[in-house]
Every structure is written in C-alpha cells, then in structure tokens.
Amino acid sequence: MRRPGPALRVALLGFTVTVVGYVLFAGWLGGHAFAYEHARDRATAKADGLIVEDDIGEEGDIRVRWRDADGHTHVQRFGIYDTDRYTEGRHFEVVYDPAEADPRGFPADPDETSAEDDRWVPAVLGGVVLVPLGVIWLWRGLRFRLAARRPGRPMTATVRRGERLNLRNAFQNSNSTWLVLSVADSPGPAGRPEQAAESGHPEHAEPTARWQRVMWHPALDELRDDPAPVTVHARGSRPAVVRLSDGTCLVPLGRLHREPPKNVFLDDHEVDRLDLRDAFVRPAGAELRPARAWWWPGAGIAALGTVLGVFGGFLMGGGTLVAVVGFALFVPTLLTSVWALSAPQP
C-alpha cells in the first residue's frame, strides 16, 4: 500500500506542533510555578503589611506596603481570592526570605494561592485544549489503517472542490476536496442525481451516490471531470478509504455522506490548478514544484499567532514575562494545530 505522502507530512507537522508547543507552554508555566513555590518555602520571616489599594484590575488585586526586618519599605501587588476580606486600610500579613537583600513578599495566608494557580491552571487548561488535537491525528491514522483493510468495492469517483459557506474560524482552510462516488456500472455522471431529477424522472436518480471528503493529494489533480475508476474500502457510513488506479490511497476526513454536504458549495467543474508554468513545454520527467512550500500558510498563521499571543499577554496577563511568553507559546500552537487539522491544500 502506498502511503499518502502529502497527508502524512501535514499530519506529522500538526502532531509535532501540537506536542512540542504544549511541552514548551506547560514547561514554561510549570517551571515558574515550581520556582515560585520553592521561593515561598524559603520565606520564613513575617511582616505586617498595610493594604494601600484594592480592586486592582479585573481580578481585584491589592497593593500592600510592608517593611522588612532591615527597615526597608516595600510596595507590592498581590493577587488574592478573598477580595471582601482584604480591602484598603486593612492589614495583610506578608512572609519573605530574610536572607535576600531585596526580599520578595508572599501572602502569609495559606489559602491565598492565586499566584501559584495563575501558573498551574493555564498549563492544565492548555492540555485540555491541545492534547485532544494531538489525539485526533493519532485517531485519523489508526482509522485510515483499519479502513484500508476492509474489502474493496469498485466504484467511480469525480473530484469536486468544496468551499465552506459559513466559515466561522478564520484560521481554518475554507477549501476542501470531495469525491463523489457511485457504482462503477451505474449510468450517467457520478454524483449528479440532480440532473435526472431536473429531467422529470427522479426515479432515475442515482441512489448509490456517496460524498467523501478527503485530504488533498497531487494525484487528484490528474483526474479529469469524467468519473475515474477507484476502489472504495468502506462499511456503512464510516469513513471510506478511496484507492486510485495508481495505488494511491486517500485519507478520509469525516464520515461517508449519503447526501451532498450542507453549507459547502461544491464546484461542478474539474479541479484545475492554473499556473503560468503550464504555458511552457516541460522536459519529460521534469517535476513541477509549487510556487511556494505547502507549509508556508501555516508559518504565516504561526507568526500571526505569536503577535496575537504577545498582545494577549499584555491585555489579559498583566504584561508580566510569564504571561507574555505563555500566551506567545499557546496561541500560535493552537492556531497552527487547527490549521493543520483543517486539511490545508496548496
């Protein structure tokens, strides 16, 4: 069986970006969380602080003025949970490391763990979002291997280019590739039962037409508008693996549809990829390379995600180094993973 090269490359990119991005994201936040907890464990001296400002920011932080044993005054911002208890003018006990020349204060109340939670909770939530994206790639690969082992059935396929009509996510690919499948010996063009219905004989409509979305493969560009013979490995409405006449197996996306997909406009013409280079005679055996690498749009999305992450770190994370870097790692990872899962086409 010939492996789907382009699909495998996209899968490896998507899976690698998801795993590596999450490892960096969780490692960054987890490392700072461990450092914070270790520093707090060394804070053995106590100081009686005074809350000089409360209800700071969206989280309702407080600003406390406290003095260490050497007589140095410190004004520090703290994140708290009990905003009703710690208000301006009240006392707030602080602990610090007396061995440091410029000690950092920590809340003496063991229940006030906002600073630790701000590091651990995003790491956990990031895993809840990103880990399933990596699992989807593993499931796609396993499903492809299992479906390809099912008995094959000769059918005909026509390539259609689909465009989503209600694309909600700007970082998903709006174009898709669909195969309209029908029984090999059925009369008329595959996947065009509407023509029979328009002729006034709906009973002549092809009842066995199926629609299967697949990941793009360059072999599809060689198929013309006429139905091409294929072998379909499917069972029921489960995703079908379509094997072309040259042995290429196409990776299915989603289930096998009995009706045309909703909210998707299917181009009724052949899948053309016009290029100025087609106007020149190429030597026999010459390989036609695309104008740009297939991963180039993903790199652009990753760069845009990094910029958005930096802004998000300042707007929602208070502009701290931990927040800015954390957002800059998470957002491009998420957007690039979603882009890869949407089966991009060159």
GROMACS .gro file of N, CA and C in nm, residues 29-30 32-41 79 81 104 106-107 109-124 322:
model
  102
   29LEU      N    1   0.531   2.743   3.214
   29LEU     CA    2   0.448   2.776   3.329
   29LEU      C    3   0.481   2.687   3.449
   30GLY      N    4   0.502   2.558   3.424
   30GLY     CA    5   0.534   2.469   3.535
   30GLY      C    6   0.666   2.503   3.600
   32HIS      N    7   0.808   2.799   3.623
   32HIS     CA    8   0.790   2.918   3.706
   32HIS      C    9   0.705   2.888   3.829
   33ALA      N   10   0.612   2.795   3.816
   33ALA     CA   11   0.532   2.757   3.933
   33ALA      C   12   0.619   2.689   4.038
   34PHE      N   13   0.707   2.599   3.995
   34PHE     CA   14   0.799   2.533   4.089
   34PHE      C   15   0.892   2.635   4.153
   35ALA      N   16   0.943   2.729   4.073
   35ALA     CA   17   1.033   2.831   4.128
   35ALA      C   18   0.960   2.917   4.230
   36TYR      N   19   0.834   2.951   4.202
   36TYR     CA   20   0.756   3.032   4.296
   36TYR      C   21   0.735   2.957   4.427
   37GLU      N   22   0.696   2.830   4.417
   37GLU     CA   23   0.672   2.752   4.538
   37GLU      C   24   0.800   2.732   4.618
   38HIS      N   25   0.910   2.713   4.548
   38HIS     CA   26   1.037   2.696   4.618
   38HIS      C   27   1.076   2.824   4.691
   39ALA      N   28   1.056   2.939   4.627
   39ALA     CA   29   1.087   3.067   4.691
   39ALA      C   30   0.995   3.092   4.810
   40ARG      N   31   0.871   3.051   4.798
   40ARG     CA   32   0.777   3.071   4.909
   40ARG      C   33   0.812   2.981   5.027
   41ASP      N   34   0.865   2.863   5.000
   41ASP     CA   35   0.906   2.775   5.110
   41ASP      C   36   1.021   2.835   5.191
   79GLY      N   37  -0.210   3.907   4.417
   79GLY     CA   38  -0.336   3.851   4.372
   79GLY      C   39  -0.401   3.773   4.484
   81TYR      N   40  -0.790   3.585   4.651
   81TYR     CA   41  -0.923   3.533   4.627
   81TYR      C   42  -1.028   3.601   4.714
  104ARG      N   43   1.133   3.930   4.835
  104ARG     CA   44   1.003   3.931   4.771
  104ARG      C   45   0.899   3.878   4.869
  106PHE      N   46   0.532   3.726   5.005
  106PHE     CA   47   0.430   3.628   4.969
  106PHE      C   48   0.316   3.638   5.069
  107PRO      N   49   0.194   3.607   5.028
  107PRO     CA   50   0.084   3.610   5.125
  107PRO      C   51   0.108   3.506   5.235
  109ASP      N   52  -0.125   3.403   5.432
  109ASP     CA   53  -0.245   3.319   5.436
  109ASP      C   54  -0.226   3.201   5.341
  110PRO      N   55  -0.225   3.076   5.390
  110PRO     CA   56  -0.202   2.960   5.302
  110PRO      C   57  -0.313   2.939   5.200
  111ASP      N   58  -0.430   2.999   5.223
  111ASP     CA   59  -0.541   2.983   5.128
  111ASP      C   60  -0.530   3.078   5.009
  112GLU      N   61  -0.444   3.176   5.019
  112GLU     CA   62  -0.427   3.271   4.909
  112GLU      C   63  -0.320   3.220   4.814
  113THR      N   64  -0.362   3.136   4.722
  113THR     CA   65  -0.270   3.070   4.628
  113THR      C   66  -0.293   3.118   4.485
  114SER      N   67  -0.337   3.242   4.471
  114SER     CA   68  -0.369   3.294   4.337
  114SER      C   69  -0.247   3.292   4.245
  115ALA      N   70  -0.130   3.327   4.299
  115ALA     CA   71  -0.009   3.333   4.215
  115ALA      C   72   0.029   3.196   4.162
  116GLU      N   73   0.021   3.093   4.248
  116GLU     CA   74   0.052   2.957   4.200
  116GLU      C   75  -0.051   2.909   4.098
  117ASP      N   76  -0.178   2.938   4.129
  117ASP     CA   77  -0.285   2.892   4.040
  117ASP      C   78  -0.277   2.959   3.903
  118ASP      N   79  -0.228   3.083   3.901
  118ASP     CA   80  -0.215   3.151   3.772
  118ASP      C   81  -0.113   3.084   3.682
  119ARG      N   82  -0.030   2.998   3.738
  119ARG     CA   83   0.069   2.925   3.658
  119ARG      C   84   0.024   2.782   3.629
  120TRP      N   85  -0.032   2.715   3.729
  120TRP     CA   86  -0.071   2.576   3.710
  120TRP      C   87  -0.201   2.561   3.630
  121VAL      N   88  -0.298   2.645   3.660
  121VAL     CA   89  -0.428   2.631   3.593
  121VAL      C   90  -0.418   2.649   3.442
  122PRO      N   91  -0.350   2.753   3.389
  122PRO     CA   92  -0.338   2.762   3.243
  122PRO      C   93  -0.267   2.643   3.181
  123ALA      N   94  -0.168   2.587   3.251
  123ALA     CA   95  -0.099   2.469   3.197
  123ALA      C   96  -0.194   2.351   3.184
  124VAL      N   97  -0.282   2.334   3.284
  124VAL     CA   98  -0.379   2.225   3.278
  124VAL      C   99  -0.484   2.250   3.171
  322VAL      N  100   0.605   3.607   3.246
  322VAL     CA  101   0.546   3.472   3.245
  322VAL      C  102   0.422   3.469   3.157
   0.00000   0.00000   0.00000
